[in-house]
Short mmCIF file of C-alpha atoms in Angstrom, two decimals:
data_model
loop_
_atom_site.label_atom_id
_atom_site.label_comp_id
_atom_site.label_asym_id
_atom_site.label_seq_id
_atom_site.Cartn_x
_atom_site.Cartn_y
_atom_site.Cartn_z
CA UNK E 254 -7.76 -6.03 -27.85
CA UNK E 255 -3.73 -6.95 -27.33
CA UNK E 256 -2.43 -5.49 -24.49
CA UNK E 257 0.15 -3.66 -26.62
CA UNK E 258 -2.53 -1.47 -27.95
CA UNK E 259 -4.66 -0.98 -25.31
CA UNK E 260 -1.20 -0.06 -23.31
CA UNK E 261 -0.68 3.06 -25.23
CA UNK E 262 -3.96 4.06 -25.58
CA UNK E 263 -4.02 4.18 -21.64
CA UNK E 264 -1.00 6.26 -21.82
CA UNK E 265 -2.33 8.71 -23.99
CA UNK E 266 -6.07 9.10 -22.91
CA UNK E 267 -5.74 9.28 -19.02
CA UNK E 268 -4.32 12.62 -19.25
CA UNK E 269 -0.78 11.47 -17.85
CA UNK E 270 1.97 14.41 -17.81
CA UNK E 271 4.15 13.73 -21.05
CA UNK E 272 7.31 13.44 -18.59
CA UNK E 273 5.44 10.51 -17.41
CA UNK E 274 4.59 8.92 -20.35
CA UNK E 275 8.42 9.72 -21.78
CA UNK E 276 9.26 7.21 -18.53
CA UNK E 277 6.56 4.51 -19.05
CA UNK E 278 7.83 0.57 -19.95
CA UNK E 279 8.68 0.86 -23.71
CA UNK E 280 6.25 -2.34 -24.15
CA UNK E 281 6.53 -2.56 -28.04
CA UNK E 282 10.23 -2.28 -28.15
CA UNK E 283 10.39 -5.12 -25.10
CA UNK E 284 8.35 -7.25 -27.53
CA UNK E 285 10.53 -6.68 -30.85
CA UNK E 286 13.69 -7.32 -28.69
CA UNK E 287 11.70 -10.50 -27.22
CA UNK E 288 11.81 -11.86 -31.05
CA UNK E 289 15.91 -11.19 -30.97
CA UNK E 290 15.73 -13.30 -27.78
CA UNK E 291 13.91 -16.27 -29.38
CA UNK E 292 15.81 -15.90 -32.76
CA UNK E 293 19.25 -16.03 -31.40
CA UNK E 294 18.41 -18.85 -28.39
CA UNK E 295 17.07 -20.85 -31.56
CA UNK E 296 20.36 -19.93 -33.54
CA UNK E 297 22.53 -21.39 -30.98
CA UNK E 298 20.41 -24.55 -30.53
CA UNK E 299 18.24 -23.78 -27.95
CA UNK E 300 14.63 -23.92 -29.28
CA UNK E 301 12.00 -23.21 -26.63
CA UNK E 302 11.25 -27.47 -26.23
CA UNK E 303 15.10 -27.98 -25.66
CA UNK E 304 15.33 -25.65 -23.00
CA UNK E 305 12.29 -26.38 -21.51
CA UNK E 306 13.60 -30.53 -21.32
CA UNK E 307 16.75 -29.23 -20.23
CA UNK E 308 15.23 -26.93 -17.44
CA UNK E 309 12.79 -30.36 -16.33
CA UNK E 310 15.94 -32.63 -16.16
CA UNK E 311 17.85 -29.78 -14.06
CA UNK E 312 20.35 -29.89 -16.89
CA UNK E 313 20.01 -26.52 -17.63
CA UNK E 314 19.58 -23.21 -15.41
CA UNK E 315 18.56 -19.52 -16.28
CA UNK E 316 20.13 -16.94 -13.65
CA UNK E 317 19.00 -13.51 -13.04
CA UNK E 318 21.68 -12.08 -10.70
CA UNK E 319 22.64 -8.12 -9.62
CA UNK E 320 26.07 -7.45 -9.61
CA UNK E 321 28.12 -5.16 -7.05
CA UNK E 322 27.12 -2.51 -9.93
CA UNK E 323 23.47 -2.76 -9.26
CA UNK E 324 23.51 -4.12 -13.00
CA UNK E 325 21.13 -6.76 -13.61
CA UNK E 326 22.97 -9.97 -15.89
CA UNK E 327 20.92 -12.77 -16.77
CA UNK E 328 22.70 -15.70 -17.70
CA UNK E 329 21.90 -19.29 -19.46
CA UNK E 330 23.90 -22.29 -18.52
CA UNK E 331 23.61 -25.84 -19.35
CA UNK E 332 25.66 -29.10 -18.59
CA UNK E 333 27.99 -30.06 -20.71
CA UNK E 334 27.25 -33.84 -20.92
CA UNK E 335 23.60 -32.50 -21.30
CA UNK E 336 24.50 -30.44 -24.26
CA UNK E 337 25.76 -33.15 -26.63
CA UNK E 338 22.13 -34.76 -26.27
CA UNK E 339 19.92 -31.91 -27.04
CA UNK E 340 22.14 -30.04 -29.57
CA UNK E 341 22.69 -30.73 -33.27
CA UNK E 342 26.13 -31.12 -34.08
CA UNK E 343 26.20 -28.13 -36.26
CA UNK E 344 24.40 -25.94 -33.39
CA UNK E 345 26.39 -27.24 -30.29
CA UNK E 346 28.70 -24.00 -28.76
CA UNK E 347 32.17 -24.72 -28.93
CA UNK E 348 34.97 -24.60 -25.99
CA UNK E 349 37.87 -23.05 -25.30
CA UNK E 350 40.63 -24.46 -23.09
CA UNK E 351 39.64 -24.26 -19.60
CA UNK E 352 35.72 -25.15 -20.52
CA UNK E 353 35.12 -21.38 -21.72
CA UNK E 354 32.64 -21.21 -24.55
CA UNK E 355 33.95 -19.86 -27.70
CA UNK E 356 32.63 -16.64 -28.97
CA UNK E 357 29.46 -16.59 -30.61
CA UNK E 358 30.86 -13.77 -33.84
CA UNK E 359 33.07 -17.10 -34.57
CA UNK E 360 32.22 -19.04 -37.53
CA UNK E 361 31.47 -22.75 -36.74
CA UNK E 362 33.65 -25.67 -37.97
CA UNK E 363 31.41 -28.52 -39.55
CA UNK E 364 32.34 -31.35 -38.17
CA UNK E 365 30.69 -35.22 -38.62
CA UNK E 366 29.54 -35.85 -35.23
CA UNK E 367 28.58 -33.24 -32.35
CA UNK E 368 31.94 -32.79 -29.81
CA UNK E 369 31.97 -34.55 -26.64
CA UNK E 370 31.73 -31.22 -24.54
CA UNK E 371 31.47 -33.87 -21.19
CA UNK E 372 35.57 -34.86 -21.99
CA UNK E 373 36.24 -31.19 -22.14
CA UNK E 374 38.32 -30.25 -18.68
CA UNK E 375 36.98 -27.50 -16.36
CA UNK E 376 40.07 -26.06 -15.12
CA UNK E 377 40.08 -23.53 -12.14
CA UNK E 378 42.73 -22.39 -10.57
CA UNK E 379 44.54 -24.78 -7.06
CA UNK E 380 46.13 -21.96 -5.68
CA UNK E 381 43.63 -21.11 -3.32
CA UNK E 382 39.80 -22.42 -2.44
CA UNK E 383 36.70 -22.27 -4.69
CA UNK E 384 34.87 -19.24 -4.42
CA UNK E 385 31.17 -20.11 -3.38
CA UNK E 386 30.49 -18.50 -6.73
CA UNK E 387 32.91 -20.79 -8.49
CA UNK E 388 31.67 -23.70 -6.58
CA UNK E 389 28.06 -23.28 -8.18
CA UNK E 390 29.55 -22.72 -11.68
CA UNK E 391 31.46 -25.90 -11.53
CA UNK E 392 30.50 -28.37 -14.56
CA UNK E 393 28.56 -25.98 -15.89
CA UNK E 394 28.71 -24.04 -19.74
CA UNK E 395 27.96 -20.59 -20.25
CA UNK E 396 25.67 -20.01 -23.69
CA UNK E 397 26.86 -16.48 -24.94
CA UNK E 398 24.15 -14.54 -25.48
CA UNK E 399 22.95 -10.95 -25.99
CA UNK E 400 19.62 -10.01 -26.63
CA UNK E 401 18.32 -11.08 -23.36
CA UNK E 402 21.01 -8.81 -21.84
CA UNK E 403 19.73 -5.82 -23.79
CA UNK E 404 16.13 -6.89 -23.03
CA UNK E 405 16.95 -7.27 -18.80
CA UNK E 406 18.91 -3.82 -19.41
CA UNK E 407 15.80 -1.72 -20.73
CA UNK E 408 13.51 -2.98 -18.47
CA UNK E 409 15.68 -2.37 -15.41
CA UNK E 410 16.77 1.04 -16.55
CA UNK E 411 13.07 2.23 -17.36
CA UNK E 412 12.18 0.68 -13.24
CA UNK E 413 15.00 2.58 -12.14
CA UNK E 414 13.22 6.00 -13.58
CA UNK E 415 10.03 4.98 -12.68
CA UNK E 416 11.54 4.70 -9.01
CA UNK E 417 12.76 8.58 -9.67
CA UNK E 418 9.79 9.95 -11.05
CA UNK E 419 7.46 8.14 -8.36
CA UNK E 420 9.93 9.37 -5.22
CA UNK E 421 9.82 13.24 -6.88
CA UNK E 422 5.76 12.61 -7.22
CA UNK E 423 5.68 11.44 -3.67
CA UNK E 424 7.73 14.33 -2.26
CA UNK E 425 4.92 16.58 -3.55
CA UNK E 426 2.30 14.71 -2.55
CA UNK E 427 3.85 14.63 0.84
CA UNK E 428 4.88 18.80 0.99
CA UNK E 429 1.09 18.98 0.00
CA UNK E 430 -0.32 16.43 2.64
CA UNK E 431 2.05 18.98 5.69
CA UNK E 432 0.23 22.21 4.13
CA UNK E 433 -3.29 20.70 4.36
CA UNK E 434 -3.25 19.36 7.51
CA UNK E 435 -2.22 22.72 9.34
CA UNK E 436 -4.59 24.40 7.31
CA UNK E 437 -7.61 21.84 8.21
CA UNK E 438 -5.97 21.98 11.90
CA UNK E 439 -6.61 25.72 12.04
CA UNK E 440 -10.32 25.18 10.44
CA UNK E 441 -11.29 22.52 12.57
CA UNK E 442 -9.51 23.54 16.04
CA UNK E 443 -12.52 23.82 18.99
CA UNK E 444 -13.50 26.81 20.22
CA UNK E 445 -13.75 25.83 23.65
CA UNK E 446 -10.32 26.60 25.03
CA UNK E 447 -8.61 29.18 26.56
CA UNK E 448 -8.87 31.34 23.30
CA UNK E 449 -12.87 31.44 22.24
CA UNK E 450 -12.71 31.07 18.59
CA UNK E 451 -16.01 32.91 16.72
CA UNK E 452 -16.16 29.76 14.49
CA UNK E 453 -15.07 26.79 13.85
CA UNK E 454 -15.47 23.80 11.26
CA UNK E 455 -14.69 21.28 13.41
CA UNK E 456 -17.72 18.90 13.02
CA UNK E 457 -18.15 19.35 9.70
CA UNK E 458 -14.44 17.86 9.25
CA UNK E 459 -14.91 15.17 11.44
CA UNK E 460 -18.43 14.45 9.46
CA UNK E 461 -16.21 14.18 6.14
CA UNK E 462 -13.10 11.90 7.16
CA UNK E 463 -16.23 9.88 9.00
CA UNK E 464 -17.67 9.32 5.64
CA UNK E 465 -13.65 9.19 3.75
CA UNK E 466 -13.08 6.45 6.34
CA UNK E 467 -15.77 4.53 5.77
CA UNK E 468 -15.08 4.96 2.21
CA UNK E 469 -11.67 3.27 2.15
CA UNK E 470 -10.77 4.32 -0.95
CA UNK E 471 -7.58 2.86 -1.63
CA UNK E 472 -7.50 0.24 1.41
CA UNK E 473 -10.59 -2.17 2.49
CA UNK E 474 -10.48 -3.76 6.40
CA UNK E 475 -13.50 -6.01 5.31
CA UNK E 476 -13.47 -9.51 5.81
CA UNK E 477 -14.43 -10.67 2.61
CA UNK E 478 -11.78 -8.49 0.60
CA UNK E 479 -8.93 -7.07 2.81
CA UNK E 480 -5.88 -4.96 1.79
CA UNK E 481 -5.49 -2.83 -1.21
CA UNK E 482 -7.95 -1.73 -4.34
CA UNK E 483 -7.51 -1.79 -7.72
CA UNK E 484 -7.09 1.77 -9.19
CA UNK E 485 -10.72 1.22 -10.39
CA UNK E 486 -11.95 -0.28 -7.76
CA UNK E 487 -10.86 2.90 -5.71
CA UNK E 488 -12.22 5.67 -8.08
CA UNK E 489 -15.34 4.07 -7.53
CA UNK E 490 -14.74 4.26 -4.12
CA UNK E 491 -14.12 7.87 -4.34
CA UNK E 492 -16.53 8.72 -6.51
CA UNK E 493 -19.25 7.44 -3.37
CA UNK E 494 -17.11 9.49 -0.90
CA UNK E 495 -18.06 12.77 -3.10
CA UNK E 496 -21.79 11.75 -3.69
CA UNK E 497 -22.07 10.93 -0.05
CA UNK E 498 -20.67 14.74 0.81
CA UNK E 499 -22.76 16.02 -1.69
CA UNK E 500 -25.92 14.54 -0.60
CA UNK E 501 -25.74 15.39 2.97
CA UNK E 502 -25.35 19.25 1.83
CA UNK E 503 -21.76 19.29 4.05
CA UNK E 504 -19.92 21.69 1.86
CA UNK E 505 -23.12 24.58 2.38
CA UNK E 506 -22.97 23.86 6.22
CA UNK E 507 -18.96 24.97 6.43
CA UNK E 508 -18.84 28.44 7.95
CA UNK E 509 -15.70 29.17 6.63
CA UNK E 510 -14.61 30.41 3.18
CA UNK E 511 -11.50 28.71 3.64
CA UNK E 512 -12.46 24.93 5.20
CA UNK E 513 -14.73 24.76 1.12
CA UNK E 514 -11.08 25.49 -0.39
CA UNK E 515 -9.28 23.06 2.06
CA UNK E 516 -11.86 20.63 0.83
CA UNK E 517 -11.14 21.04 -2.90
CA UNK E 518 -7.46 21.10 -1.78
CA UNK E 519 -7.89 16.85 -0.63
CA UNK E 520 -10.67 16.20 -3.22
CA UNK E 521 -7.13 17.12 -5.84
CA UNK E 522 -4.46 15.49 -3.50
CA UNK E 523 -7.08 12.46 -3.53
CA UNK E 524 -7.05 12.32 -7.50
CA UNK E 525 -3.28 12.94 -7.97
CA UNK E 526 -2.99 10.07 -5.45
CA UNK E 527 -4.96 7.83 -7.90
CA UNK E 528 -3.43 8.72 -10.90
CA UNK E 529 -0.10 8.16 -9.62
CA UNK E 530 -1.53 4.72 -8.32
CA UNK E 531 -3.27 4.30 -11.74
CA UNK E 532 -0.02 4.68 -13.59
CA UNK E 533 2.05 2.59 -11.23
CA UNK E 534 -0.44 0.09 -11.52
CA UNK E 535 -0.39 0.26 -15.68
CA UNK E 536 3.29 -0.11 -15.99
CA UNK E 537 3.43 -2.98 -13.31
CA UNK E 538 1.17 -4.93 -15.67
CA UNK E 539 3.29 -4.29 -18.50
CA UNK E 540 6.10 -5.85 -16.77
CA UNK E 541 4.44 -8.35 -15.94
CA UNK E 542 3.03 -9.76 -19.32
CA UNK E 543 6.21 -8.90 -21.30
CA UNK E 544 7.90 -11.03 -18.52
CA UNK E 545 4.66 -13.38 -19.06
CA UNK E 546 5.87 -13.83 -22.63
CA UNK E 547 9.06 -13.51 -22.53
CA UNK E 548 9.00 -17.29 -20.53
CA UNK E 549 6.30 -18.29 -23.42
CA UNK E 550 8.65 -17.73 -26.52
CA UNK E 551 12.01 -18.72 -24.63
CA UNK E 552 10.74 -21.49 -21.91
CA UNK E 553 13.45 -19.84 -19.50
CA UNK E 554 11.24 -19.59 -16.80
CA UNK E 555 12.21 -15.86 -15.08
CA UNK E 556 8.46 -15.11 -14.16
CA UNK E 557 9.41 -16.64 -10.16
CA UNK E 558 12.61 -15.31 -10.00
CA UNK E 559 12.26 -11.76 -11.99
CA UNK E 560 10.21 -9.94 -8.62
CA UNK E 561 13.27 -11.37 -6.80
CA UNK E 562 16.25 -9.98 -8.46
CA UNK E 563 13.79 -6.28 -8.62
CA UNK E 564 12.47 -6.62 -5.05
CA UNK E 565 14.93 -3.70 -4.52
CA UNK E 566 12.89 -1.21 -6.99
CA UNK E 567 9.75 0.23 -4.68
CA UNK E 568 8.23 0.70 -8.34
CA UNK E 569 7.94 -2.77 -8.16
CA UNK E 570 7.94 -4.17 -4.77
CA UNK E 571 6.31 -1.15 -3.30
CA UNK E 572 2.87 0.63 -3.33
CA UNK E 573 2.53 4.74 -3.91
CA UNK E 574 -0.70 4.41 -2.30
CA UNK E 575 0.05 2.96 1.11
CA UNK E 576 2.91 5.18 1.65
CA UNK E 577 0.70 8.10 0.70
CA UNK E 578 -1.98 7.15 2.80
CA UNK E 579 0.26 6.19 5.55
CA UNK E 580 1.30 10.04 5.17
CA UNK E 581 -2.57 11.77 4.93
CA UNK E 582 -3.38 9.58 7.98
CA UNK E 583 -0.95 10.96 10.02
CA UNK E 584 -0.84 14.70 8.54
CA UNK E 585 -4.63 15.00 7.74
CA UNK E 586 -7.00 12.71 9.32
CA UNK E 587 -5.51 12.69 12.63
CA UNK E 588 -5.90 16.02 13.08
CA UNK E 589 -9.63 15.66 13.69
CA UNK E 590 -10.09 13.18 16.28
CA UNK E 591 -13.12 10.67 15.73
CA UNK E 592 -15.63 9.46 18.08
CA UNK E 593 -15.16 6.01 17.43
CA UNK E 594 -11.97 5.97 18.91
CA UNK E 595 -13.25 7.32 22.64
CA UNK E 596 -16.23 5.14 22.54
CA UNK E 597 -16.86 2.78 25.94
CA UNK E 598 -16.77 -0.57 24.89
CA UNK E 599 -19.65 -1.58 26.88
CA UNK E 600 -22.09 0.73 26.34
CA UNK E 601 -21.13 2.09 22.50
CA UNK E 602 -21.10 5.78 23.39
CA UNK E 603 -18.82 8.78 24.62
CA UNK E 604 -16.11 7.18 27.33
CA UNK E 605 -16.94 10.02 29.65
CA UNK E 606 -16.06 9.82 32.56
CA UNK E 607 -13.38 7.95 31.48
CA UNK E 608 -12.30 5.57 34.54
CA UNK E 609 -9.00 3.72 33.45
CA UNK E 610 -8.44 0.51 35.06
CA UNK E 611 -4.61 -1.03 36.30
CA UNK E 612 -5.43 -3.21 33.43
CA UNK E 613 -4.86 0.50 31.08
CA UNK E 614 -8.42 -0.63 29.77
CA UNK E 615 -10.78 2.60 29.47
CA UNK E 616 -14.74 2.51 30.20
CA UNK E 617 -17.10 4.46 31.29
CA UNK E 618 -17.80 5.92 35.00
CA UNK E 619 -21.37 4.87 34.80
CA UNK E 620 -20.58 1.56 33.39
CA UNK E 621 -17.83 1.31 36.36
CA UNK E 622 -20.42 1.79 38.99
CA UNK E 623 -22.98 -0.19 37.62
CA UNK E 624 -20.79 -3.10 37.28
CA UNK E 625 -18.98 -2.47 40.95
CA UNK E 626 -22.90 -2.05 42.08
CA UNK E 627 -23.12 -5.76 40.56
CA UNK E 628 -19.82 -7.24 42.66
CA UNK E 629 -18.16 -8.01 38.96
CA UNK E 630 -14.37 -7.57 39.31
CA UNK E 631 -13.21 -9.07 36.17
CA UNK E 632 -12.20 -6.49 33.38
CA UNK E 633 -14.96 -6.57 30.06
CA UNK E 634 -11.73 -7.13 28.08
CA UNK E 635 -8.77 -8.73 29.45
CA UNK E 636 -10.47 -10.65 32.49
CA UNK E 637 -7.44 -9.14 34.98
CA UNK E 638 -9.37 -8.79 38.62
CA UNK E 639 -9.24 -5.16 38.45
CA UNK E 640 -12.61 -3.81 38.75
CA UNK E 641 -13.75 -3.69 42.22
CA UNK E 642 -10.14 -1.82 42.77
CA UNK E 643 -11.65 1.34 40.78
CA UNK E 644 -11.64 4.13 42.88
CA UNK E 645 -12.22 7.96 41.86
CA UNK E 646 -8.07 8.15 41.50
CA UNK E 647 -8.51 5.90 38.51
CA UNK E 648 -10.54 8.64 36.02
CA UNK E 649 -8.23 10.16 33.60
CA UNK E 650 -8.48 13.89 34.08
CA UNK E 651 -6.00 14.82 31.46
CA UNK E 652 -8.24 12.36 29.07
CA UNK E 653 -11.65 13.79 29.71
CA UNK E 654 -10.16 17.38 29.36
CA UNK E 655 -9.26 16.64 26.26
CA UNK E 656 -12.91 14.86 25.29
CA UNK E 657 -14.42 18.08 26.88
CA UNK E 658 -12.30 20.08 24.34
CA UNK E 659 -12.88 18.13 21.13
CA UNK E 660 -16.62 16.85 21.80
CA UNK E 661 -18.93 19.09 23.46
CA UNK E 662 -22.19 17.76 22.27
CA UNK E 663 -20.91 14.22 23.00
CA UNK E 664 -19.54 15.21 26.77
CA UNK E 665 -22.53 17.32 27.51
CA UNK E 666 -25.22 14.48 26.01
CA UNK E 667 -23.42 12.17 28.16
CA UNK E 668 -23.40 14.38 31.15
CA UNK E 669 -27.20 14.77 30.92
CA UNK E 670 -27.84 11.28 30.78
CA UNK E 671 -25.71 10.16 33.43
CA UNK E 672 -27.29 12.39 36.16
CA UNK E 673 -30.53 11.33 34.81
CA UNK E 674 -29.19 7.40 35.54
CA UNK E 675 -27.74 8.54 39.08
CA UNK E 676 -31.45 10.03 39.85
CA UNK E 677 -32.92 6.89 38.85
CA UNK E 678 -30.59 5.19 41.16
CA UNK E 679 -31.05 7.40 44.07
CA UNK E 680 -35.05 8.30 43.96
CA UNK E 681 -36.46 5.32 41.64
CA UNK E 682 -37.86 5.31 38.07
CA UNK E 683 -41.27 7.34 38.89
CA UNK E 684 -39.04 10.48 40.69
CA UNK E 685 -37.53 11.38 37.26
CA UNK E 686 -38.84 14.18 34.98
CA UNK E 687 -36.86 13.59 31.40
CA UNK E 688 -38.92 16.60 30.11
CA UNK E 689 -37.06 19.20 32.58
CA UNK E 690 -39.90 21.31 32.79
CA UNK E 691 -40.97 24.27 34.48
CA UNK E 692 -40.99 23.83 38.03
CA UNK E 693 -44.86 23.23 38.93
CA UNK E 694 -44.35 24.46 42.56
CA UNK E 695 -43.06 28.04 41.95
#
C-alpha cells in the first residue's frame, strides 16, 4: 500500500480530533506540487541527471536558508562556466547586466549556439567590503524558480501549526499531570505521622508505578535497545502495564473510592500521551518521505540539510513524549517514593540504619559494623578510606525518619532482623529463638 493512502487512512481511523487532522502534513498536495517542482526544473534545463552531475562536480548547490523573517527560501545555484556545458542552448537562463538571471515569464531568444554565461561580468558594488553573504554568492547564478518555494512554504507553515497545536496539547497534558499528582499525593500520603490517617493507599501506589516503571512504556534503559519506543512499540508496552495490574487484583485491594478514579485518571493521561506521540510520530514520517522523494524526482539533495534549516520546530526536532514524561515523573511518580531507591548497596535491602559515610555514600548500620568488625576501611563504592572513621554521628537521622514514615513494613522487617544479627553476634548461633515464642520459663 503507498504511503499516501495508508497516510489518510491513519488520519481518519485512529480517532484523531478533526482540529488535528485539519493541521496534519497535506501529503497529497506536497506530492502534486512535487510534479510542478520536477516539471519546471526540467523546463529550465535542469533534468534530475544534470543536476545530479552538477551537484557531484560541486558545480552546482541547493540552499535551504531561514531568513531574519523566520521564512524558509530554498534556492538553486549553479556556475556559470558550468552552465554552458550541461544546458541546451535553447534551455540555458539568460543574464542581465551585473550577472542577474533574467526573469523566467520572459520569452527566450533562439539563438545558434548556447551564450557564454562564464564571459558574463559579476559586478558588486567597491564602495565598501563583501558581505560574507556576498562573498559565498560570488561566481555563482541564481535559477529562478517557484514551485519549490511554494512546496518549502506549505510544509513549513503546516510544522509551524503542528508546533501550536502540540504546545496547547502539552499545556493540558501538563495542567492534568499537577491535578493528579496532588490527588495521588493525598491517596497515598502515610499514616504514620503526626496526623493518623484511617487509610491510606500508599502501597498499592507504589505497587503500580513499580510495575509502570518496569514497564517503560515510552522509554527503555535496556542495553540491547535504549532510548525511546515506537508509538507501537509503547502501546504494547502499556497494554502489559494494565494486564499486569489486572492480574495481581491491585485495583480491588485500593481502600479508597477515590485512589480507583485517580487510577483511571493516568490510565487516560497515559493514552492521550500516546496518541499525541502517535500523531507526532505519523506526520514526522510524512515529512520525511515527501522530503525522501522530493530528492528522488529533483536530485537536489535537501534530505541532510532539511532537519537543519527545521531544527528550530520541536515538532520536528523534539519529542511530546519525553517532555511529557519528564513532567509525570516529577508531578506523579515522585510522589510515591520507591524502595529501590533506599536500598543498601551491599546487602540489596532497606538502608536502615542508614550510616552515611564522608564519602556521602549511604549503607547500612549492620553492613557498617560488620565490615568495621572485619578492619575494611575502604568505601564498597568509591574506595575513599572512610570506613573505619564511621562513628554513630555519621547515621542520617533526618533520612531514616523519613524511611520510618514512608516504609513501615520495610523499617520494621529490617529492625527485626538486625537485632536478631546483633544476638547472634553477642550470644552465638544456638542462643537465638527466630520463632519468638512463648517464654518456656514463666
Amino acid at each position: 500500500m503507498k504511503f499516501g493512502h495508508s497516510f489518510k487512512e491513519a488520519l481518519q481511523g485512529q480517532s484523531y480530533p478533526q482540529h488535528w487532522v485539519d493541521k496534519a502534513i497535506p501529503y497529497g498536495q506536497l506530492k502534486k506540487l512535487l510534479g510542478k517542482v520536477r516539471e519546471e526544473l526540467t523546463r529550465n534545463g535542469y533534468d534530475p541527471d544534470t543536476i545530479h552531475r552538477l551537484l557531484a562536480d560541486h558545480n552546482a548547490e541547493y540552499r535551504l536558508r531561514v531568513e531574519n523573517s523566520h521564512i524558509l527560501r530554498p534556492k538553486l545555484v549553479v556556475r556559470p562556466s558550468a552552465s554552458t556545458t550541461c544546458l541546451r542552448s535553447d534551455t540555458a537562463p539568460k543574464l542581465l547586466a551585473g550577472g542577474e538571471p533574467a526573469p523566467a515569464s520572459e520569452p527566450s531568444t533562439p539563438a545558434s549556439a548556447p551564450p557564454d554565461l562564464s564571459s558574463v561580468p559579476l559586478e558588486y558594488p567597491t564602495s565598501s567590503p563583501k558581505t560574507l553573504a556576498q562573498a559565498q554568492d560570488a561566481g555563482w547564478v541564481d535559477i529562478p524558480l517557484d514551485s519549490d518555494a511554494k512546496f518549502f512554504n506549505i510544509i513549513q507553515t503546516d510544522v509551524v501549526e503542528l508546533d501550536s497545536l502540540q504546545t496547547q496539547e502539552r499545556q493540558s497534558m501538563n495542567d492534568g499531570i499537577q491535578f493528579l499528582g496532588d490527588e495521588i499525593a493525598r491517596l497515598a500520603r502515610p499514616r504514620k505521622g503526626i496526623i493518623q490517617f484511617a487509610k491510606s493507599d500508599l502501597y498499592r501506589w507504589r505497587d503500580i508505578f513499580e510495575l509502570y516503571l518496569a514497564a517503560q512504556v515510552f522509554f527503555s534503559t535496556a542495553e540491547t535497545a535504549t532510548g525511546p519506543r515506537d508509538s507501537e512499540k509503547a502501546r504494547k508496552q502499556l497494554v502489559w502495564f494494565q494486564d499486569e495490574v489486572n492480574k495481581r487484583q491491585l485495583l480491588q485491594k485500593f481502600k479508597l473510592k477515590a485512589s480507583a478514579e485517580a487510577y483511571t485518571r493516568f490510565l487516560e493521561l497515559n493514552a492521550t500521551l500516546l496518541k499525541n506521540f502517535k500523531f507526532q510520530e505519523l506526520n514526522r514520517t510524512a515529512v520525511t518521505k515527501i522530503i525522501k522523494k522530493f530528492d528522488k524526482q529533483t536530485s537536489l539533495g535537501v534530505k541532510a540539510e532539511f532537519p537543519k534549516a527545521m531544527s528550530s520546530a520541536p515538532f520536528i526536532a523534539g519529542s511530546i513524549a519525553k517532555d511529557i514524561c519528564s513532567q509525570m515523573a516529577c508531578e506523579v511518580l515522585s510522589r510515591v517514593p520507591q524502595i529501590v531507591d533506599y536500598t543498601c548497596t551491599i546487602c540489596y535491602s532497606i538502608c536502615w540504619l542508614p550510616v552515611r559515610l564522608d564519602c556521602d555514600h549511604m549503607f547500612c548500620i549492620r553492613c557498617m559494623i560488620k565490615m568495621q568488625n572485619r578492619n575494611k576501611e575502604l568505601c564498597p563504592l568509591c574506595r575513599a578510606k572512610t570506613l573505619l572513621s564511621a562513628t554513630e554521628a555519621h547515621i542520617d537521622w533526618k533520612l531514616m525518619s523519613y524511611m520510618e514514615k514512608w516504609f513501615p513494613k520495610e523499617t520494621k522487617e529490617k529492625q527485626r532482623y538486625n537485632e536478631l544479627e546483633r544476638r547472634r553476634e553477642l550470644l552465638g548461633e544456638a542462643y537465638v529463638d527466630t520463632n519468638d515464642g512463648p517464654c518456656i520459663v514463666m
